Short mmCIF file of C-alpha atoms and ligand atoms in Angstrom, two decimals:
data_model
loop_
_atom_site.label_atom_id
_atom_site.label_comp_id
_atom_site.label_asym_id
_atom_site.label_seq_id
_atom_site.Cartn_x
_atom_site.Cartn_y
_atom_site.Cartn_z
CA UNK A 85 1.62 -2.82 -24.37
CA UNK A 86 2.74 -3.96 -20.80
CA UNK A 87 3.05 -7.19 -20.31
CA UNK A 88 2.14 -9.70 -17.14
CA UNK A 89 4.58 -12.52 -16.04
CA UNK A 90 3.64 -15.36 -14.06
CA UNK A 91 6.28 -16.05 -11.12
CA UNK A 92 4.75 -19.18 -10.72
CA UNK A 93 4.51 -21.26 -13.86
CA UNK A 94 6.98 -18.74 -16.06
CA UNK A 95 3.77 -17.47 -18.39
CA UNK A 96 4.06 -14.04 -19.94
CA UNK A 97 0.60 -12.46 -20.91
CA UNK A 98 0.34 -9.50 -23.00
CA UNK A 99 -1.80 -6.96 -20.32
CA UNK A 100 -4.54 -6.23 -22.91
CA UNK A 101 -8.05 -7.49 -21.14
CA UNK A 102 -9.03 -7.31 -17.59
CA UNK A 103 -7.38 -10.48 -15.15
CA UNK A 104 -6.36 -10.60 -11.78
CA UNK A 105 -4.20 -13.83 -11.65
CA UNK A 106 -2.79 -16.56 -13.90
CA UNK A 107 -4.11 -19.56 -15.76
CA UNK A 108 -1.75 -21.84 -13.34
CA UNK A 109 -3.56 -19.81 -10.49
CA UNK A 110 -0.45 -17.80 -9.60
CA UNK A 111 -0.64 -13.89 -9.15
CA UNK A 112 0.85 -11.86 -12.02
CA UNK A 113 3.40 -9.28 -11.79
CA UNK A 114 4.43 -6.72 -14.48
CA UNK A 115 7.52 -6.54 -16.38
CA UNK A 116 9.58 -3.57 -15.01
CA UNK A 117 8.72 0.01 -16.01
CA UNK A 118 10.88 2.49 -18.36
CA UNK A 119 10.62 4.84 -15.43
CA UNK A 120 11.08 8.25 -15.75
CA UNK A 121 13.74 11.50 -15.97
CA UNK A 122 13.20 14.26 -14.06
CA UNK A 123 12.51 16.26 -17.08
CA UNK A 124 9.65 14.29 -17.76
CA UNK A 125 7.52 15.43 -14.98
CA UNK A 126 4.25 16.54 -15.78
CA UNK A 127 4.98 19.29 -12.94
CA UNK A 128 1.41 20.80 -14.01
CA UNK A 129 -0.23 18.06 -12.14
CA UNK A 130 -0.51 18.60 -8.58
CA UNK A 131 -1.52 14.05 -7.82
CA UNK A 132 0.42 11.49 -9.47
CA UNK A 133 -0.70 11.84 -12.81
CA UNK A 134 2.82 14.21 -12.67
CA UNK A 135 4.35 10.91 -13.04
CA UNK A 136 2.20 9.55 -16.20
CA UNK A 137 5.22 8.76 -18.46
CA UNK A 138 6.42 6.21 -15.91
CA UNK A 139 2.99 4.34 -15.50
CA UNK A 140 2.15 1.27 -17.75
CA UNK A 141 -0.97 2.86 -19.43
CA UNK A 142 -2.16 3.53 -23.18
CA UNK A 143 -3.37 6.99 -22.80
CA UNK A 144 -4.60 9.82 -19.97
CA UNK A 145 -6.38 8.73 -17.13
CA UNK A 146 -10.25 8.56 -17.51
CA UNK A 147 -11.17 8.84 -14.08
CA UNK A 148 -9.19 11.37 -11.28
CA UNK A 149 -10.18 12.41 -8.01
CA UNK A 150 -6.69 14.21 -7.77
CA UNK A 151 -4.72 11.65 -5.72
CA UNK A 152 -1.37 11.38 -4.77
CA UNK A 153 1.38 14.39 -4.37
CA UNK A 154 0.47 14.54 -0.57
CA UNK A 155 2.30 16.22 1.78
CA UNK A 156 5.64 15.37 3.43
CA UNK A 157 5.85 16.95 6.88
CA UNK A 158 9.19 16.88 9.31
CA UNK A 159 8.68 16.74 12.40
CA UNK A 160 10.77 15.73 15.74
CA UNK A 161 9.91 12.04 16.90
CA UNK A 162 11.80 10.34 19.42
CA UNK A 163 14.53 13.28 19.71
CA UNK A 164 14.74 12.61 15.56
CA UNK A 165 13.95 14.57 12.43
CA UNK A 166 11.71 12.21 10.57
CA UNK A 167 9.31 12.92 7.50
CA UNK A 168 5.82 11.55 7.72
CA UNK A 169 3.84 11.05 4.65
CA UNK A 170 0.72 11.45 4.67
CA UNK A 171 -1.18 9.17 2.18
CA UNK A 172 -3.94 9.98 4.94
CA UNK A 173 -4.84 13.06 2.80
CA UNK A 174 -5.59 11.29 0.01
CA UNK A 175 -9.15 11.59 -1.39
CA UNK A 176 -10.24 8.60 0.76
CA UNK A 177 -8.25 9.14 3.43
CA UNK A 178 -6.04 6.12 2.97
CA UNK A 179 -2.88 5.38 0.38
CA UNK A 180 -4.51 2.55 -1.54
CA UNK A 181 -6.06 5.39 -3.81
CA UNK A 182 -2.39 5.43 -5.57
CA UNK A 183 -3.24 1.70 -6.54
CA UNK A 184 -6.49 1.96 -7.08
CA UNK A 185 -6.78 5.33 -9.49
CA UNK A 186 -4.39 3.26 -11.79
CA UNK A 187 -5.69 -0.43 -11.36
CA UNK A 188 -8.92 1.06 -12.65
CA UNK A 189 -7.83 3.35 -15.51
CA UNK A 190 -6.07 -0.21 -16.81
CA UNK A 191 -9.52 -1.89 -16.31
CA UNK A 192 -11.62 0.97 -18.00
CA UNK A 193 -8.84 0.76 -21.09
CA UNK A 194 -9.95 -2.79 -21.28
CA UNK A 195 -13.46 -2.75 -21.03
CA UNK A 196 -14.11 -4.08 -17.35
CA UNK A 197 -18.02 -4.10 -15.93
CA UNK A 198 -19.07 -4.71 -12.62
CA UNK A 199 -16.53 -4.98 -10.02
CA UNK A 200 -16.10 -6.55 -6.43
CA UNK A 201 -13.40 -6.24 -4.09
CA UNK A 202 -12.28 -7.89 -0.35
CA UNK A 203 -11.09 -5.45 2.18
CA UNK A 204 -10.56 -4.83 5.98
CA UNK A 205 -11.96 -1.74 4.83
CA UNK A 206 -9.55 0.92 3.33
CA UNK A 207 -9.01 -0.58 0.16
CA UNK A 208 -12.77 -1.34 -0.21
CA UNK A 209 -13.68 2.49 -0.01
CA UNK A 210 -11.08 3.25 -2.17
CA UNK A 211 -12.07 0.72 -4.71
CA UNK A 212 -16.12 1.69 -3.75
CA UNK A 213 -15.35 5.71 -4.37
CA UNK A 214 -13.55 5.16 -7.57
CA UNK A 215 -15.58 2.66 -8.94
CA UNK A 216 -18.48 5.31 -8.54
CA UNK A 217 -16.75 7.76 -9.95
CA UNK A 218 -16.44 5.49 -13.48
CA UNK A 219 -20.40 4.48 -13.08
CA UNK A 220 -19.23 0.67 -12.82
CA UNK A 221 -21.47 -1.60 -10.29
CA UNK A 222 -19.38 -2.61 -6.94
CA UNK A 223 -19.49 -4.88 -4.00
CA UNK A 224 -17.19 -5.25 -1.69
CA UNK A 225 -17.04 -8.05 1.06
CA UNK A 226 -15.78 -6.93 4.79
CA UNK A 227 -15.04 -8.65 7.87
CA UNK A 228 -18.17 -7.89 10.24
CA UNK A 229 -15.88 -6.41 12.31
CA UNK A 230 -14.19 -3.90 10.18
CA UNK A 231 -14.15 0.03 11.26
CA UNK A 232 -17.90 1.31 11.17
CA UNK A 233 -16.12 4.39 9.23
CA UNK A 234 -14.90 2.48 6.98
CA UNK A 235 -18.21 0.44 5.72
CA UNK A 236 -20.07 3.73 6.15
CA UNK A 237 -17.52 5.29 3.36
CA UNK A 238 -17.80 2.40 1.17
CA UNK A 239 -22.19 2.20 1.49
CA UNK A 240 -22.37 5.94 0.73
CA UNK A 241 -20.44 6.26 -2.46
CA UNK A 242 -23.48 3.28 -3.44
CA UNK A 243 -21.81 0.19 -3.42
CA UNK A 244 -23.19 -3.33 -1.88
CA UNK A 245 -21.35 -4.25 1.74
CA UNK A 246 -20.99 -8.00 1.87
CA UNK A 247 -20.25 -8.59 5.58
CA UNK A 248 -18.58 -11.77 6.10
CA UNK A 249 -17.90 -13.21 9.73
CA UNK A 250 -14.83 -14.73 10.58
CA UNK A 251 -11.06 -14.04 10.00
CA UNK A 252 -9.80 -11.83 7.24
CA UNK A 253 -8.64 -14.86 4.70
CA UNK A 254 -12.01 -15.44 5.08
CA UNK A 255 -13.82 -12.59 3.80
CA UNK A 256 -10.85 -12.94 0.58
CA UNK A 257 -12.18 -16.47 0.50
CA UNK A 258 -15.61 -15.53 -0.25
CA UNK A 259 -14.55 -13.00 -2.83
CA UNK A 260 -12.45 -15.36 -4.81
CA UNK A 261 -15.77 -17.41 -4.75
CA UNK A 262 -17.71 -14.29 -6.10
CA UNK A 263 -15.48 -14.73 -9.00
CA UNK A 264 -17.21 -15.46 -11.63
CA UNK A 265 -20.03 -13.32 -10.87
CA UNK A 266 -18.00 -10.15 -11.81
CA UNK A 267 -14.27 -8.62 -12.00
CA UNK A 268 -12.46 -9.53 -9.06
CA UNK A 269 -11.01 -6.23 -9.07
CA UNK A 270 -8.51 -6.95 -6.10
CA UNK A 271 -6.04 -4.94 -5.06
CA UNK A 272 -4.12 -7.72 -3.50
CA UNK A 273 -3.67 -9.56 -6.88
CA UNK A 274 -4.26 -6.98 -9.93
CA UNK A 275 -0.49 -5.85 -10.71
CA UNK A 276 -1.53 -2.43 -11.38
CA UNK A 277 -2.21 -1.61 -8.07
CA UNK A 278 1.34 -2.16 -7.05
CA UNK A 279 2.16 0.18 -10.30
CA UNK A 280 -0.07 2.82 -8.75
CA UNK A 281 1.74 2.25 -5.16
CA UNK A 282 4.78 2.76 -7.00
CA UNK A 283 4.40 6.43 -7.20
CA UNK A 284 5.05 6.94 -3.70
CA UNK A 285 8.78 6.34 -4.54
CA UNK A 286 8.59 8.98 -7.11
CA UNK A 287 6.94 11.18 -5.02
CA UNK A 288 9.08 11.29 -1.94
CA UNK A 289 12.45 11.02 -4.26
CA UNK A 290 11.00 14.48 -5.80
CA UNK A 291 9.61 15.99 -2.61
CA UNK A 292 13.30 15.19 -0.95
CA UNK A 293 14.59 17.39 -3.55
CA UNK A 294 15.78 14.85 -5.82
CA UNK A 295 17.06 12.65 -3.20
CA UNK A 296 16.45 9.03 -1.72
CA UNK A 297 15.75 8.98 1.93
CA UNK A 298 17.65 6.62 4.37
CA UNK A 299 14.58 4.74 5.69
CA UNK A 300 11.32 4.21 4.82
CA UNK A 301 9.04 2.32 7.14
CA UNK A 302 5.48 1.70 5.94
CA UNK A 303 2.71 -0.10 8.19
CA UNK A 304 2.63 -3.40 5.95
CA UNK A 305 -0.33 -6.00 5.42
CA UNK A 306 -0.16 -7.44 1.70
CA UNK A 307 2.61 -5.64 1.05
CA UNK A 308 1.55 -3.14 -1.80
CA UNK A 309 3.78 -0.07 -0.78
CA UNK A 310 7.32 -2.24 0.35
CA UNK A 311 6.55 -3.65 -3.72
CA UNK A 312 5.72 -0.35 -5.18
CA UNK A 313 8.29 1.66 -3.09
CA UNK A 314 10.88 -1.27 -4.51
CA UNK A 315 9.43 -1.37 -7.89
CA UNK A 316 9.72 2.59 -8.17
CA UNK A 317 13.44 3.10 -6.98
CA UNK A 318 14.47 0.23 -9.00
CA UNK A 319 12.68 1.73 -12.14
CA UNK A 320 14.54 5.21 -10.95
CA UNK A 321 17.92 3.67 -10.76
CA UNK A 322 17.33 1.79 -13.78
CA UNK A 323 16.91 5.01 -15.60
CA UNK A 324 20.03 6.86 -13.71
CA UNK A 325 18.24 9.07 -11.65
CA UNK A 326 19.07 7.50 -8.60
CA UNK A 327 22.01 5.50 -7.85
CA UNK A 328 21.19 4.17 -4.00
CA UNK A 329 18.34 2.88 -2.75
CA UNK A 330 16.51 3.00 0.54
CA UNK A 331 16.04 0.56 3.56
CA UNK A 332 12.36 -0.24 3.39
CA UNK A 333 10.62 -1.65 6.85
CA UNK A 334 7.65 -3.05 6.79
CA UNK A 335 6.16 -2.70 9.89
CA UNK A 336 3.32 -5.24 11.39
CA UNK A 337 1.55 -5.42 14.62
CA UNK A 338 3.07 -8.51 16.85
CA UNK A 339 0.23 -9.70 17.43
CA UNK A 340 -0.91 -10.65 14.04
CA UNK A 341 2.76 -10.50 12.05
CA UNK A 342 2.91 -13.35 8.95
CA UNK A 343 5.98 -11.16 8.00
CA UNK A 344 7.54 -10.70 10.59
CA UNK A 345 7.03 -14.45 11.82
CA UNK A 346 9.06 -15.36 8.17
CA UNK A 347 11.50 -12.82 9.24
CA UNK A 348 12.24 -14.19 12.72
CA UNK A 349 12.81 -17.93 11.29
CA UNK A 350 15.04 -16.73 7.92
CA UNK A 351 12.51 -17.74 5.73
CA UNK A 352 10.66 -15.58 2.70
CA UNK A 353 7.75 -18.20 3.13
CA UNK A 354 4.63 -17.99 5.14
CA UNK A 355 5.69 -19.99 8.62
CA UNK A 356 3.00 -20.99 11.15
CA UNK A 357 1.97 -18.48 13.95
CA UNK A 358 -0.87 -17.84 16.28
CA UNK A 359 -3.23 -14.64 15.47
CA UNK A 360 -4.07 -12.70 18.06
CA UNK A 361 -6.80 -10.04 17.53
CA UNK A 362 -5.00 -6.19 17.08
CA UNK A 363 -6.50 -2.50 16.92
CA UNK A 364 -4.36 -2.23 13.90
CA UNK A 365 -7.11 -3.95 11.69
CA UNK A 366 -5.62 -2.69 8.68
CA UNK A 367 -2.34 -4.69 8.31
CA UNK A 368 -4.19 -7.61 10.13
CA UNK A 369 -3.27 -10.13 7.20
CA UNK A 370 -3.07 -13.53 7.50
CA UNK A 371 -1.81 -14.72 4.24
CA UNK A 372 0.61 -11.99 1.71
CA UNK A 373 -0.45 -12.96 -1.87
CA UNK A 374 3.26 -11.62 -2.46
CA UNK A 375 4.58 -13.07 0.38
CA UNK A 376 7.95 -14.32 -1.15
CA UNK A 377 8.47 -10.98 -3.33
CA UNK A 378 8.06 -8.68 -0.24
CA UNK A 379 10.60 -10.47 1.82
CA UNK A 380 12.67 -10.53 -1.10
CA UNK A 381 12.21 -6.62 -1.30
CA UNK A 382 12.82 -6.08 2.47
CA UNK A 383 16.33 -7.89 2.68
CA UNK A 384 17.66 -6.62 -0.86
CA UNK A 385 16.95 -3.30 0.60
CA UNK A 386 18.71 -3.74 3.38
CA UNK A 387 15.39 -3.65 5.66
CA UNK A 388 13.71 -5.49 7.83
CA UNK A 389 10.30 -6.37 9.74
CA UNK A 390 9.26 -4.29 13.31
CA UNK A 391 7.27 -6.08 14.94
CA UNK A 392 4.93 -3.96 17.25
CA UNK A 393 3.93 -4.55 20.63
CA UNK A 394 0.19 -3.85 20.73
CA UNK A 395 0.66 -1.83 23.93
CA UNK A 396 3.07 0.97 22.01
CA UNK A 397 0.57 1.38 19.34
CA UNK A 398 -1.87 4.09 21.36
CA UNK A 399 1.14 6.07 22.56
CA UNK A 400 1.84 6.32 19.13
CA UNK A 401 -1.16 7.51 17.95
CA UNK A 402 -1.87 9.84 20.61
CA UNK A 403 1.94 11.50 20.27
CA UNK A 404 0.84 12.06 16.94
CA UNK A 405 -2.04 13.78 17.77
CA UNK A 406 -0.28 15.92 19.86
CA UNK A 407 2.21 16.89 16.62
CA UNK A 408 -1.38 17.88 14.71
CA UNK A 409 -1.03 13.95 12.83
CA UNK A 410 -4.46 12.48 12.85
CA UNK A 411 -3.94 8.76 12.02
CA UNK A 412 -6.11 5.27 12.25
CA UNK A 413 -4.26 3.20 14.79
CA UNK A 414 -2.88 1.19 11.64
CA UNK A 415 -0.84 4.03 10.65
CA UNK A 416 0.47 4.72 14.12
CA UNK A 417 2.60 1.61 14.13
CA UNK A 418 4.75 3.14 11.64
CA UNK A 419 5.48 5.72 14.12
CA UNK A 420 5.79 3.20 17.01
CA UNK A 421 7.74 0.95 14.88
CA UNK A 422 10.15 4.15 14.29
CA UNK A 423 10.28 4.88 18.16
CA UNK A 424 11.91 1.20 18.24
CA UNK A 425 14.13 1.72 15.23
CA UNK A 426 15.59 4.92 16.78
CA UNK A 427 15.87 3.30 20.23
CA UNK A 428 17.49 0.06 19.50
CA UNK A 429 20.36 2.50 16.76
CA UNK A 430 19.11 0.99 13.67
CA UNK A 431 18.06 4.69 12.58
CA UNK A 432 20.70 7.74 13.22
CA UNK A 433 19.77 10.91 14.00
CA UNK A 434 21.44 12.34 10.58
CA UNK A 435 19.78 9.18 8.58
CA UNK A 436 16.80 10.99 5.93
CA UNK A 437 13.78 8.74 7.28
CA UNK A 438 10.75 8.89 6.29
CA UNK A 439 7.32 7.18 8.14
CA UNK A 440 4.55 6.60 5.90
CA UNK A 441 0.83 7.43 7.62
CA UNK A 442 -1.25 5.27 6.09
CA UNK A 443 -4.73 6.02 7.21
CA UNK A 444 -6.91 9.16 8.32
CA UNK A 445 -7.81 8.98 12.18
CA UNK A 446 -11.49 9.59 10.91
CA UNK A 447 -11.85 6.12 9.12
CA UNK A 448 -11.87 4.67 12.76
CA UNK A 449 -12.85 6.91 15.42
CA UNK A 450 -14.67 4.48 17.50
CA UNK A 451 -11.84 2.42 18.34
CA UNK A 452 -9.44 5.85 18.99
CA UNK A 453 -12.45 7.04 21.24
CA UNK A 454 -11.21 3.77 23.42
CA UNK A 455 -7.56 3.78 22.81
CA UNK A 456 -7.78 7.76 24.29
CA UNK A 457 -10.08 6.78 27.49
CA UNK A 458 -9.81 2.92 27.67
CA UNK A 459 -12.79 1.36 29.31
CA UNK A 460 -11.21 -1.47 31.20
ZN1 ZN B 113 1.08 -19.09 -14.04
#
């Protein structure tokens, strides 16, 4: 039985019933994993279920649509090898299905019923699809301005949009109000979804041949993948697989950069800046539940924060068009963000670095239709 600790008032909770946060109010986290040897690989499972003897759950998963184990491409960016992951091939096009497939195969362990969710939109359709593949009731809230794609996927697979107006804390604020209504299944708060996100670190370790890669920079909102890629190395050097780790860079559009902002002054807590809208809507995140812990993750790691100019983000996305990379403009910062990395000598040419892509391109093709022929 897992068990969640409570970074805020110290509480440890045995993880046997569906909760998202505290009694105190904090967010929980889970202890650390056993991990896994290589040996243990379930190598006949082509998605992350490959990794099941590392994940914090009672038995096999009840529901599967086969994500995770997606490929890792090289390709030349910037005169530089780099790998580029692409958690855009993943049954909803975006990487929160890692999260997700787990968060709810803890739920459905436990019993949970109707679920809701907040989301700029990826993590909705993920939580949308999945919950309809269990049969459990969903409704997720959205910004009104979230990717047409994006509420399109989440209305077809038959859950109830909830459009809310205003910024993104917002639409969290009005599902945190929902929350007595049904599960607040949120992948923001629920620890499991950072032990889903953690797979990506055993993923690329394996796909590298056994080997931890330089860099890793990963387009970064809440946070889930810098605290699953963290939480998965750690569990692999815990175990002796490993014994380095990687730099981890979480990567944020300037204009809308709580992380980077913290970075900048020193801190690891939430310092004041000034929004300003971005076409990476994605990583658009005004508050990080784990605020502290991911800046805690980026500077043991040796990291950092890229901070991306909103005008590099459609070269980006368009360069990796051209190498055959369909990506939402989300996902493109990690390329841009690796552009700067290269530029400025923070990444060498003989460095293993790998650039996760977040997002399909299809989730938002009406605002790549303006980013490839801008109106104005
Ligand atoms: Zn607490």
């Amino acid at each position: 039985m897992a068990t969640y600790q409570c970074p805020i008032c110290g509480a440890s909770t045995p993880a046997d019933r569906p909760i998202w946060r505290c009694r105190c109010g904090g967010h929980l986290n889970l202890e650390p994993g056993r991990g896994l040897s290589r040996d243990e690989i379930d190598s006949g499972e082509a998605n992350l279920w490959r990794y099941r003897a590392a994940l914090a759950l009672s038995g096999p998963p009840r529901i599967s649509l086969g994500e995770g184990w997606t490929p890792l491409v090289r390709r030349q960016w910037a005169g530089v090898a780099v790998h580029f992951k692409l958690e855009s091939q993943m049954p909803t096009g975006s990487f929160k299905d890692r999260g997700t497939a787990v968060m709810l195969n803890h739920l459905l362990e436990f019993g949970v019923g109707a679920i809701h969710e907040d989301s700029s939109g990826n993590a909705g359709s993920s939580i949308a699809t999945y919950a309809a593949a269990a049969g459990l009731p969903c409704r997720i809230y959205v910004p009104t301005d979230a990717p047409r794609g994006k509420i399109v996927q989440i209305a077809a697979s038959g859950a109830e949009v909830h459009a809310i107006a205003g910024t993104r804390q917002a639409v969290a604020d009005a599902a945190l109000a929902a929350s007595g209504e049904s599960f607040y299944a949120s992948h923001n708060w629920q620890p499991y979804f950072i032990e889903g996100t953690k797979t990506l670190a055993y993923e690329l370790w394996e796909q590298l041949g056994f080997a931890v890669p330089d860099n890793i920079l990963v387009p970064t909102g809440y946070g889930s993948n810098i605290l699953g890629l963290e939480r998965g190395f750690e569990e692999l050097q815990l175990r002796g697989e490993i014994n380095r780790r990687p730099r981890l860079f979480a990567v944020q559009a300037a204009n809308c950069a709580a992380l980077a902002a913290a970075w900048a002054a020193g801190v690891n807590h939430r310092v004041p800046f000034t929004p300003e809208p971005t076409v990476a809507d994605g990583i658009a995140t005004l508050k990080p539940v784990r605020m502290r812990e991911v800046m805690m993750a980026l500077r043991r790691s040796r990291g950092g924060v890229v901070a991306v100019p909103e005008a590099e983000i459609a070269p980006a996305l368009i360069a990796l068009g051209r190498l055959g990379l369909f990506v939402e403009p989300t996902a493109a910062t990690g390329a841009a963000a690796c552009s700067r990395l290269i530029n400025d000598g923070t990444i060498r040419a003989d460095a293993a670095t790998v650039v996760v892509l977040t997002g399909h391109g299809l989730k938002a093709t009406d605002k790549i239709a303006e980013l490839l022929a801008p109106t104005e």
